[in-house]
mmCIF file of C-alpha atoms in Angstrom:
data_model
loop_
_atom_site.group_PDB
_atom_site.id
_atom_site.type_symbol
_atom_site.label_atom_id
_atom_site.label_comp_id
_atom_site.label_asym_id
_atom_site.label_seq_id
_atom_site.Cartn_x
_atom_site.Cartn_y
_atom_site.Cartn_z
ATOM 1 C CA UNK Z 1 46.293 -36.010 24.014
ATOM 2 C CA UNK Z 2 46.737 -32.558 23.290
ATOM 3 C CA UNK Z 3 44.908 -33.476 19.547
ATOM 4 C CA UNK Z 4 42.069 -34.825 21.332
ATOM 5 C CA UNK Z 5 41.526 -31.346 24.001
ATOM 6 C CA UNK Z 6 42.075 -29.229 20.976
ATOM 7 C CA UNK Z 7 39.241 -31.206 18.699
ATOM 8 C CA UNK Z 8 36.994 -31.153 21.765
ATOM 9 C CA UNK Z 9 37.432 -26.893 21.892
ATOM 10 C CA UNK Z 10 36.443 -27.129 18.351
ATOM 11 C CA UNK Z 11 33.455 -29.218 18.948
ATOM 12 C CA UNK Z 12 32.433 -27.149 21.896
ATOM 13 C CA UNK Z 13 33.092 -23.677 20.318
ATOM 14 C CA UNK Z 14 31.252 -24.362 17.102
ATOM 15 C CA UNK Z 15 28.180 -25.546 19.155
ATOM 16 C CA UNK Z 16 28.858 -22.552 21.267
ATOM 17 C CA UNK Z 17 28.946 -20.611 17.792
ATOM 18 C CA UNK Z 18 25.828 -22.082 16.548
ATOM 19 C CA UNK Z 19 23.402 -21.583 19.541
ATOM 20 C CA UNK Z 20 24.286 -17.817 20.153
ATOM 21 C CA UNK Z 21 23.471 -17.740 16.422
ATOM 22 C CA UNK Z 22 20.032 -19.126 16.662
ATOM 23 C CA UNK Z 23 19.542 -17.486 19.435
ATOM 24 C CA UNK Z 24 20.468 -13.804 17.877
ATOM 25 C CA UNK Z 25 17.817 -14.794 15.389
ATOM 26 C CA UNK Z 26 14.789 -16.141 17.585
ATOM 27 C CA UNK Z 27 15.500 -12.982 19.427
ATOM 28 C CA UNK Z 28 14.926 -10.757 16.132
ATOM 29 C CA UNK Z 29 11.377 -12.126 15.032
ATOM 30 C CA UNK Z 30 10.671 -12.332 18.706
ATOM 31 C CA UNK Z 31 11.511 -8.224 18.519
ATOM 32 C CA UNK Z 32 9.311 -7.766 14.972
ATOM 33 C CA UNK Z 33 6.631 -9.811 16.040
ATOM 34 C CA UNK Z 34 6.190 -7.847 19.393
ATOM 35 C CA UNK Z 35 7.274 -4.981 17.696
ATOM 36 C CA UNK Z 36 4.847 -4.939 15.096
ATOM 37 C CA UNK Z 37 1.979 -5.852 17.606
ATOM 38 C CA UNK Z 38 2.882 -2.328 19.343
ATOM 39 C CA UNK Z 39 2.516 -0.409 17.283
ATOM 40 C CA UNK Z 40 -0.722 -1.598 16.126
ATOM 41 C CA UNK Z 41 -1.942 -1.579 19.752
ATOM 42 C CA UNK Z 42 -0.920 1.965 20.077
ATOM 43 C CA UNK Z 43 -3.879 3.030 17.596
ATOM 44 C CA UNK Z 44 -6.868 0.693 18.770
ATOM 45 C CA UNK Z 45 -8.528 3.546 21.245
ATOM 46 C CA UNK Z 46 -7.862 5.950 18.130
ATOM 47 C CA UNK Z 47 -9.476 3.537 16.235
ATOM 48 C CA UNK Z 48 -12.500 3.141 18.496
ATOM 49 C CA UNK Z 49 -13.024 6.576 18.533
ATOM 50 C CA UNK Z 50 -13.298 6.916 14.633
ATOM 51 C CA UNK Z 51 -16.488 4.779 14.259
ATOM 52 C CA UNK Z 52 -18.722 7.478 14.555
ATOM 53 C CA UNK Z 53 -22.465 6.946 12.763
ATOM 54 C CA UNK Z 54 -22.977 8.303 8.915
ATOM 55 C CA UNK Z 55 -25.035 10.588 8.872
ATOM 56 C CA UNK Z 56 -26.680 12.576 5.298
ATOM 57 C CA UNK Z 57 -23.802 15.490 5.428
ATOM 58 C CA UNK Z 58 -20.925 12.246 5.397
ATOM 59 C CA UNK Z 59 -18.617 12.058 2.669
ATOM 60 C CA UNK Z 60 -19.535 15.455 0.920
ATOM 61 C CA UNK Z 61 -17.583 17.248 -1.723
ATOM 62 C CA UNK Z 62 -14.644 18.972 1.392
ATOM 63 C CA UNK Z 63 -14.885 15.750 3.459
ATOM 64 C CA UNK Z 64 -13.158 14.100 0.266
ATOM 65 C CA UNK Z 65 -10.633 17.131 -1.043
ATOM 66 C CA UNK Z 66 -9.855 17.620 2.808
ATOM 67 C CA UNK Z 67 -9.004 14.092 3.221
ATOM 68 C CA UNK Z 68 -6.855 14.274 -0.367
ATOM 69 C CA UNK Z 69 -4.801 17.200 0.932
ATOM 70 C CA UNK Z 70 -4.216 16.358 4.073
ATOM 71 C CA UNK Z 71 -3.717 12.557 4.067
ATOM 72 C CA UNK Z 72 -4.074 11.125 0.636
ATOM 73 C CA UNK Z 73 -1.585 13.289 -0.967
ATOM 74 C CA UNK Z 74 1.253 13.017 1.780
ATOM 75 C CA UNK Z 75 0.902 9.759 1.599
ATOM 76 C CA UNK Z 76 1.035 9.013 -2.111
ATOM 77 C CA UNK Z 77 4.369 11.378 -1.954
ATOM 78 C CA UNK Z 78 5.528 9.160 0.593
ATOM 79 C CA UNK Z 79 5.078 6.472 -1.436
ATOM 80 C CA UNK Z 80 6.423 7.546 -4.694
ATOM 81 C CA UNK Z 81 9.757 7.886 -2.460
ATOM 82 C CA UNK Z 82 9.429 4.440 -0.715
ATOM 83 C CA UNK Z 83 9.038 2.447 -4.659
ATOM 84 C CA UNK Z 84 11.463 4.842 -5.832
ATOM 85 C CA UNK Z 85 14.286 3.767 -2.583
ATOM 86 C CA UNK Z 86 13.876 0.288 -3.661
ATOM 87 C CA UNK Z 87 14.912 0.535 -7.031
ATOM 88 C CA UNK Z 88 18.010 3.046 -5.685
ATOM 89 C CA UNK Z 89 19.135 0.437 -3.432
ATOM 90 C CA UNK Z 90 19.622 -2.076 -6.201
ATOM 91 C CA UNK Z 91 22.056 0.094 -7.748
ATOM 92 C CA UNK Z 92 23.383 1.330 -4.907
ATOM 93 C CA UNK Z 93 27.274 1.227 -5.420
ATOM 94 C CA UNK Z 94 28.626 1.229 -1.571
ATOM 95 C CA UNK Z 95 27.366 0.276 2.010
ATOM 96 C CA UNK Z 96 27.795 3.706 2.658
ATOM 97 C CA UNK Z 97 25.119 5.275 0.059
ATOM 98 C CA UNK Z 98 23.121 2.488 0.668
ATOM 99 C CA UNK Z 99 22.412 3.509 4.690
ATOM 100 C CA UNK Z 100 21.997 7.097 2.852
ATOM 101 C CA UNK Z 101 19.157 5.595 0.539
ATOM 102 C CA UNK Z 102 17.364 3.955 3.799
ATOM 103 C CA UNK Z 103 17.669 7.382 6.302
ATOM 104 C CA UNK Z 104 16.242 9.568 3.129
ATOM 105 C CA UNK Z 105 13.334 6.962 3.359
ATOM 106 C CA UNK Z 106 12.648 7.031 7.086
ATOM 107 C CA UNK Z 107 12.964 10.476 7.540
ATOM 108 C CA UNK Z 108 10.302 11.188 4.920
ATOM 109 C CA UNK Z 109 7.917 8.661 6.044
ATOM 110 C CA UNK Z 110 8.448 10.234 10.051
ATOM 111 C CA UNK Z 111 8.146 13.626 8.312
ATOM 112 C CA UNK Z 112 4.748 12.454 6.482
ATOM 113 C CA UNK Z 113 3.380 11.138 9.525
ATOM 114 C CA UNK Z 114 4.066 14.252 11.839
ATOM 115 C CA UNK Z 115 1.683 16.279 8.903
ATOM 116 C CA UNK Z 116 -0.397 13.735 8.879
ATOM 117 C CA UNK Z 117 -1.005 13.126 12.346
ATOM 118 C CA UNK Z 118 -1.390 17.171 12.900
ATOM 119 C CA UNK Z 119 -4.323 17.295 11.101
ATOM 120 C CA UNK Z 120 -7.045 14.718 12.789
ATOM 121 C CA UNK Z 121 -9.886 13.793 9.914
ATOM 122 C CA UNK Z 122 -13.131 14.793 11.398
ATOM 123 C CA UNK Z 123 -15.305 11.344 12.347
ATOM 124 C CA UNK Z 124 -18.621 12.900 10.245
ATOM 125 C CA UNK Z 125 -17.114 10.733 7.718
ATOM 126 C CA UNK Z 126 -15.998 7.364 9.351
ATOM 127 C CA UNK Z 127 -14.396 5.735 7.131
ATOM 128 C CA UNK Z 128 -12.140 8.343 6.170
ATOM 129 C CA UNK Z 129 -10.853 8.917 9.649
ATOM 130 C CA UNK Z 130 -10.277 5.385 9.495
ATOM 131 C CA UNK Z 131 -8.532 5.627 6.638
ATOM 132 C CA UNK Z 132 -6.263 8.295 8.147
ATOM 133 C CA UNK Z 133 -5.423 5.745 11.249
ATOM 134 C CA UNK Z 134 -4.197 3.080 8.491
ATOM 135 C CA UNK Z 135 -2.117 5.418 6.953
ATOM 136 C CA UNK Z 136 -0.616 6.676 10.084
ATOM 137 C CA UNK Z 137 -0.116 3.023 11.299
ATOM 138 C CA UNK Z 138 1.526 2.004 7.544
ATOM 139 C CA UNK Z 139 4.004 4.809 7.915
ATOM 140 C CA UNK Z 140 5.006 3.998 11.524
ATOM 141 C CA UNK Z 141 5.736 0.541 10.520
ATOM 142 C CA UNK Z 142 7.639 1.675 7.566
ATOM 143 C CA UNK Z 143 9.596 3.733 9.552
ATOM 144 C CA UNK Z 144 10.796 1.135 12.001
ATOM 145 C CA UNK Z 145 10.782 -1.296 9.906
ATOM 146 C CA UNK Z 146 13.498 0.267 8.044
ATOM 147 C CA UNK Z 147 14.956 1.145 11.453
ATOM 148 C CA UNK Z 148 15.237 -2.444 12.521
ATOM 149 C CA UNK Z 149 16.706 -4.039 9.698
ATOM 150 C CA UNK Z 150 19.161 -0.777 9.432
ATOM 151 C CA UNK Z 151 20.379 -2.092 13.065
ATOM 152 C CA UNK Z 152 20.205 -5.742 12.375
ATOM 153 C CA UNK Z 153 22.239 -5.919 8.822
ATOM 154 C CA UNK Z 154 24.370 -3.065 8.874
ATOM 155 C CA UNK Z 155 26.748 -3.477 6.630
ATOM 156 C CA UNK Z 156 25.096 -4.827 3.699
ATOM 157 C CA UNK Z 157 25.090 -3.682 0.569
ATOM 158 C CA UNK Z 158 22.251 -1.953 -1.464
ATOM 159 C CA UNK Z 159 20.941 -4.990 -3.189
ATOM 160 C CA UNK Z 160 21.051 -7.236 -0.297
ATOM 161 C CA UNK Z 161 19.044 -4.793 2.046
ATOM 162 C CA UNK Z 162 16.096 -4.140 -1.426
ATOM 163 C CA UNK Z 163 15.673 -7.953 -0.641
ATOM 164 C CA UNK Z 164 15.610 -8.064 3.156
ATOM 165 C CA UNK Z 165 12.813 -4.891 2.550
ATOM 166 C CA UNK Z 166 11.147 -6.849 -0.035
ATOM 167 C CA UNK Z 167 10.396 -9.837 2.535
ATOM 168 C CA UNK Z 168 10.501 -8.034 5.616
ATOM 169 C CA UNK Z 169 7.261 -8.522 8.110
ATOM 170 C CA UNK Z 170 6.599 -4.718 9.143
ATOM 171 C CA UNK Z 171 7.022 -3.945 5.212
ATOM 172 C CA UNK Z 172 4.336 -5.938 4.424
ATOM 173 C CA UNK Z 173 2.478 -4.941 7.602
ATOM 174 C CA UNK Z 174 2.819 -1.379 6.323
ATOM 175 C CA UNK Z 175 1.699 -2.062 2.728
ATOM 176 C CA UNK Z 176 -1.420 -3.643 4.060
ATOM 177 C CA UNK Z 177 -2.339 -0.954 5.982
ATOM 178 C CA UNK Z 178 -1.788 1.865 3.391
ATOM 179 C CA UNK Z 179 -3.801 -0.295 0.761
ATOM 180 C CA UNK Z 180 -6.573 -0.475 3.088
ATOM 181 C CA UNK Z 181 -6.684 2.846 3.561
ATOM 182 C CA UNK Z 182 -6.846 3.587 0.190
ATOM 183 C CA UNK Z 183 -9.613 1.193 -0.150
ATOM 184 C CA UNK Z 184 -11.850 3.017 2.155
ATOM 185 C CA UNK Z 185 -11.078 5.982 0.112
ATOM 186 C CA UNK Z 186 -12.317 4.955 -2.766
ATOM 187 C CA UNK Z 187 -15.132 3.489 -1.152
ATOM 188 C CA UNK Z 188 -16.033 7.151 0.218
ATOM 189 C CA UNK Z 189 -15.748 8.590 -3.635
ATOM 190 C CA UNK Z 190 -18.148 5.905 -3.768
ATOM 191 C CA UNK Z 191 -20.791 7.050 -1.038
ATOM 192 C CA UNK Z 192 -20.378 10.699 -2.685
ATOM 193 C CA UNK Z 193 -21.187 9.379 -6.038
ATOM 194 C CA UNK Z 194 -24.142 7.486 -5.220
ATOM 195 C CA UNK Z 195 -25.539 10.835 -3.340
ATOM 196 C CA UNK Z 196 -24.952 12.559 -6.500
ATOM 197 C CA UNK Z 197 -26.805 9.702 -8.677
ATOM 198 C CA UNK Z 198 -29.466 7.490 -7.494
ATOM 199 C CA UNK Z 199 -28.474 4.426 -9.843
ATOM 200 C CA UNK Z 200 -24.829 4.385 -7.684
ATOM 201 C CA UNK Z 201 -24.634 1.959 -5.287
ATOM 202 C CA UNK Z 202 -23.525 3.133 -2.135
ATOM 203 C CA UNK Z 203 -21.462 0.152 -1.430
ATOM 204 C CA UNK Z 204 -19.334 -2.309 -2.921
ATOM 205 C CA UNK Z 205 -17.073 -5.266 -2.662
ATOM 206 C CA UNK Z 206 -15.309 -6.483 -5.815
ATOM 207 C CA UNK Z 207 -16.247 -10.318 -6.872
ATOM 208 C CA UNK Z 208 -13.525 -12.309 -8.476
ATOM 209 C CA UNK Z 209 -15.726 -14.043 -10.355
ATOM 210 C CA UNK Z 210 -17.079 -10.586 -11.787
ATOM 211 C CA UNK Z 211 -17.633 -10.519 -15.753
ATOM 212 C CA UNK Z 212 -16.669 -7.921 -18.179
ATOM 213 C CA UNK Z 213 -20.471 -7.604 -19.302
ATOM 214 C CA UNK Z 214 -21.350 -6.529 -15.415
ATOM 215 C CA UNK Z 215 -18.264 -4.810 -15.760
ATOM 216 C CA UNK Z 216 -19.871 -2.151 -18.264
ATOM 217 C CA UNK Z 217 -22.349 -1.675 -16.128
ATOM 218 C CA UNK Z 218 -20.391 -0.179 -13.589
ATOM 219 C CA UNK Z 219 -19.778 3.539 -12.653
ATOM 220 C CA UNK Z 220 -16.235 4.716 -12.871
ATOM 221 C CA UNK Z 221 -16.938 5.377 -8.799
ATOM 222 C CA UNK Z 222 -18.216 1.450 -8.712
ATOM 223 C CA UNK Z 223 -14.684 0.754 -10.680
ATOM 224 C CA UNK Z 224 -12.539 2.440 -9.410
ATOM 225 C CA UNK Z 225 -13.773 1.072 -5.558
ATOM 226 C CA UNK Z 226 -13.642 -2.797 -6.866
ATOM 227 C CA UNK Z 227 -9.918 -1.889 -8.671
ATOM 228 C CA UNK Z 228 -8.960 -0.474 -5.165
ATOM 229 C CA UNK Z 229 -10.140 -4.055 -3.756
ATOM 230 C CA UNK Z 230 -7.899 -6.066 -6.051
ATOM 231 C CA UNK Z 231 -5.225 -4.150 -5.396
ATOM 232 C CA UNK Z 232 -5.908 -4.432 -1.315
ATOM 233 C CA UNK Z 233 -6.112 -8.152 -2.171
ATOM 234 C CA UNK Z 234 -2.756 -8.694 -4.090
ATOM 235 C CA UNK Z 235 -1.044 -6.515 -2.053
ATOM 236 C CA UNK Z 236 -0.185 -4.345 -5.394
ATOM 237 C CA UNK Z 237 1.499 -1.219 -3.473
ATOM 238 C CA UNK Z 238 2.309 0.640 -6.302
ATOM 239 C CA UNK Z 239 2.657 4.717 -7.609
ATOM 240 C CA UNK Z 240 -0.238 4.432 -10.021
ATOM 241 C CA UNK Z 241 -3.675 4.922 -9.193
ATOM 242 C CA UNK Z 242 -6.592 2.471 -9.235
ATOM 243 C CA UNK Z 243 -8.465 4.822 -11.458
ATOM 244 C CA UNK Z 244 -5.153 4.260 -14.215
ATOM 245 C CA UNK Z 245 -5.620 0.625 -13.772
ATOM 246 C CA UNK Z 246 -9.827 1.275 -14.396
ATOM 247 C CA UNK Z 247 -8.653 3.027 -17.345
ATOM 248 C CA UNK Z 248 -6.505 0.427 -18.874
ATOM 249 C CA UNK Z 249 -9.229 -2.304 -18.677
ATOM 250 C CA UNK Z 250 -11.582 -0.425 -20.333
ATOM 251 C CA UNK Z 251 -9.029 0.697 -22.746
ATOM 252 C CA UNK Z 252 -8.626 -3.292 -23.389
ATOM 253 C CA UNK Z 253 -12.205 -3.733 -23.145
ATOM 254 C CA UNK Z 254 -12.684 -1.440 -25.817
ATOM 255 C CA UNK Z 255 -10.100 -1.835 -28.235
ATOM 256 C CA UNK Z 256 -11.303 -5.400 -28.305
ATOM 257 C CA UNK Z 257 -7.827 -6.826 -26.969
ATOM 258 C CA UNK Z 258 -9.820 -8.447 -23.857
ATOM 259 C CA UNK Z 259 -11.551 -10.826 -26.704
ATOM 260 C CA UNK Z 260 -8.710 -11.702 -28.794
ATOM 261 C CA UNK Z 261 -7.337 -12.935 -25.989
ATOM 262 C CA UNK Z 262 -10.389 -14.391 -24.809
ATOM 263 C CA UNK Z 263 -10.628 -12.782 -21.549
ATOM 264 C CA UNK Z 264 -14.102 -13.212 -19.901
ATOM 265 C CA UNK Z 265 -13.480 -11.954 -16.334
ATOM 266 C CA UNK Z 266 -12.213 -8.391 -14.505
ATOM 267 C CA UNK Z 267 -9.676 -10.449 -12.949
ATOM 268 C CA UNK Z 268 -7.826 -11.856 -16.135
ATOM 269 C CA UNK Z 269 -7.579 -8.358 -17.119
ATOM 270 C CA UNK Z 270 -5.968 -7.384 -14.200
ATOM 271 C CA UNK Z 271 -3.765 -10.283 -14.209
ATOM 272 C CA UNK Z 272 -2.276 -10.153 -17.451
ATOM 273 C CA UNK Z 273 -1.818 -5.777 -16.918
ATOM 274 C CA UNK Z 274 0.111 -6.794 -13.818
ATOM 275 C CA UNK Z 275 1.851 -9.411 -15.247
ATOM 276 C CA UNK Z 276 3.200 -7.438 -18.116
ATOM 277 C CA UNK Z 277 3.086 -4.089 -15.929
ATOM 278 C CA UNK Z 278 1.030 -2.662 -18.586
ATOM 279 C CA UNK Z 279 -0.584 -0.020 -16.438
ATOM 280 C CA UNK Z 280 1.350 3.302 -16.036
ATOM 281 C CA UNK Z 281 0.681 6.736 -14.086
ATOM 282 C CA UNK Z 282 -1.634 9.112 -15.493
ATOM 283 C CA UNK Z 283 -3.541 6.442 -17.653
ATOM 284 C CA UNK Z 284 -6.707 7.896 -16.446
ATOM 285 C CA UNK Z 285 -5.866 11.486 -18.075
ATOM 286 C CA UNK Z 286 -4.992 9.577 -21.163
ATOM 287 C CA UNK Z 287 -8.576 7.911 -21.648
ATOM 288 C CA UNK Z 288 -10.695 10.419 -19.974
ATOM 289 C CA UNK Z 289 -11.979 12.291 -22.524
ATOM 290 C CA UNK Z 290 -12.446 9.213 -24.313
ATOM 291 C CA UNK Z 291 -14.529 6.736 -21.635
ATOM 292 C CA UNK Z 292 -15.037 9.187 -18.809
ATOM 293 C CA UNK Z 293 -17.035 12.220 -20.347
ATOM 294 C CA UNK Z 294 -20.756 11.591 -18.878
ATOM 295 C CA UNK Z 295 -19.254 10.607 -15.434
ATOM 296 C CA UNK Z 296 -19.981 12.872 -12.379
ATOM 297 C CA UNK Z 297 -16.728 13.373 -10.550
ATOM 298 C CA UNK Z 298 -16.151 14.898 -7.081
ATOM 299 C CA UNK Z 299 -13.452 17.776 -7.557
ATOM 300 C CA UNK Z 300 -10.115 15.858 -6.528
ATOM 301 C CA UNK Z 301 -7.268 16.947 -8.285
ATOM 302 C CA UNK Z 302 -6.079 13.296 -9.394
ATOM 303 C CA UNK Z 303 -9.378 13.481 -11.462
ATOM 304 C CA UNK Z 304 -8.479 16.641 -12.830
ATOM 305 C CA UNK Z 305 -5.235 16.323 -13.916
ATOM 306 C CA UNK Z 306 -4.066 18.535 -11.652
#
């Protein structure tokens, strides 16, 4: 008799176990989902408010180095820090540096978004004040995304929590947006470019389809705007910059690698440079003087080397 009551508590307390469990969890992605939806919702007025009208004085030459110092370049640093915390993690030899890894990465993206954030892009130039909402939104979602999971698997060690981050919802959420925002710009180097020469288009969206013989058609501006696309598309959130990755495919272009390998579109290019991770900072310094020397630049330090 007394068997039977005590496999009965069993039964009961492992059901019991099991449905707080599932519970715990619905509760969680309830939390991201609604989680991520506010803080997108907190920047749809200051989105509204961005799409202002171009006008002929719209992306000029301090619109763009404005925009690099006060966004771009916080950003990028911000970056640099978030790859770099993923790799720490991995090696990360106790719980107790790993929670030091994850702090050191949400304090410097809340630090990146309070400079960011104290410096409003002007709307003359819509689609870089756009760009500066993106940014602001990736970084808030970075932040408590690393907050959340922080709370929720405390206790893990590094390696575990580089996975969790590598999968997690507001991670992704956050790449998306700072790849977008790189996207538009790059498509604003664009607009400037085509201002300073006629046979620019002032718009672009990258093809997949796109051919190397178009390809050599292209401006570096034109480039480096449909490199920006692929890497908006593949979600490739990474510290080089799409004018390396430019680089590298005409580097293979060139050298005649792209035909021995018999390589007809953009897109294989880029897929077998990924795939190999071929590309590397600074690749654009490397083959400037070499592809780059007729090209009319606007004066941004990452095109100067500086």
């Amino acid at each position: 008799m007394n068997r039977k009551k005590s496999s009965r508590f069993e039964v009961w307390f492992t059901f019991g176990f099991l449905f707080t469990l599932i519970a715990a969890f619905g509760t969680f992605m309830l939390g991201l989902s609604m989680g991520i939806t506010r803080t997108e919702a907190k920047y749809l007025n200051y989105k509204a408010s961005a799409l202002e009208s171009e006008t002929e004085v719209s992306y000029g030459q301090q619109d763009l180095v404005t925009f690099y110092y006060v966004v771009y370049q916080p950003y990028q640093q911000f970056k640099e820090e978030y790859i770099s915390m993923t790799d720490r993690l991995q090696s990360a030899d106790s719980k107790l540096a790993a929670a030091k890894i994850l702090k050191e990465a949400q304090e410097s993206a809340q630090n990146q978004y309070g400079l960011i954030s104290a410096n409003p892009i002007s709307g003359s130039s819509p689609l870089l004040k756009q760009a500066q909402n993106d940014i602001l939104k990736s970084l808030k979602l970075f932040d408590e995304g690393i907050s959340r999971n922080v709370s929720f698997m405390s206790g893990e060690t590094g390696p575990k929590l580089a996975r969790i981050l590598s999968s997690d919802e507001f991670a992704k959420n956050a790449m998306d947006y700072g790849l977008k925002a790189q996207s538009k710009f790059y498509a604003s180097i664009l607009k400037w470019s085509a201002k300073a020469d006629q046979h620019i288009p002032d718009n672009y969206t990258f093809r997949s389809d796109t051919l190397i013989k178009q390809w050599k058609t292209f401006s570096l501006a034109q480039k480096n705007k449909a490199v920006s696309d692929m890497m908006q598309n593949s979600r490739l959130y990474v510290s080089y910059l799409p004018q390396d990755m430019t680089a590298k495919i005409d580097q293979m272009i060139a050298s005649g690698k792209a035909s021995a390998l018999k390589l007809n579109s953009v897109s294989s290019i880029v897929k077998i440079l990924t795939e190999t991770e071929a590309v590397q900072s600074k690749e654009f310094m490397k083959w400037k003087a070499t592809y780059y020397k007729s090209e009319i630049l606007p004066e941004l330090p990452f095109f100067a080397g500086s």
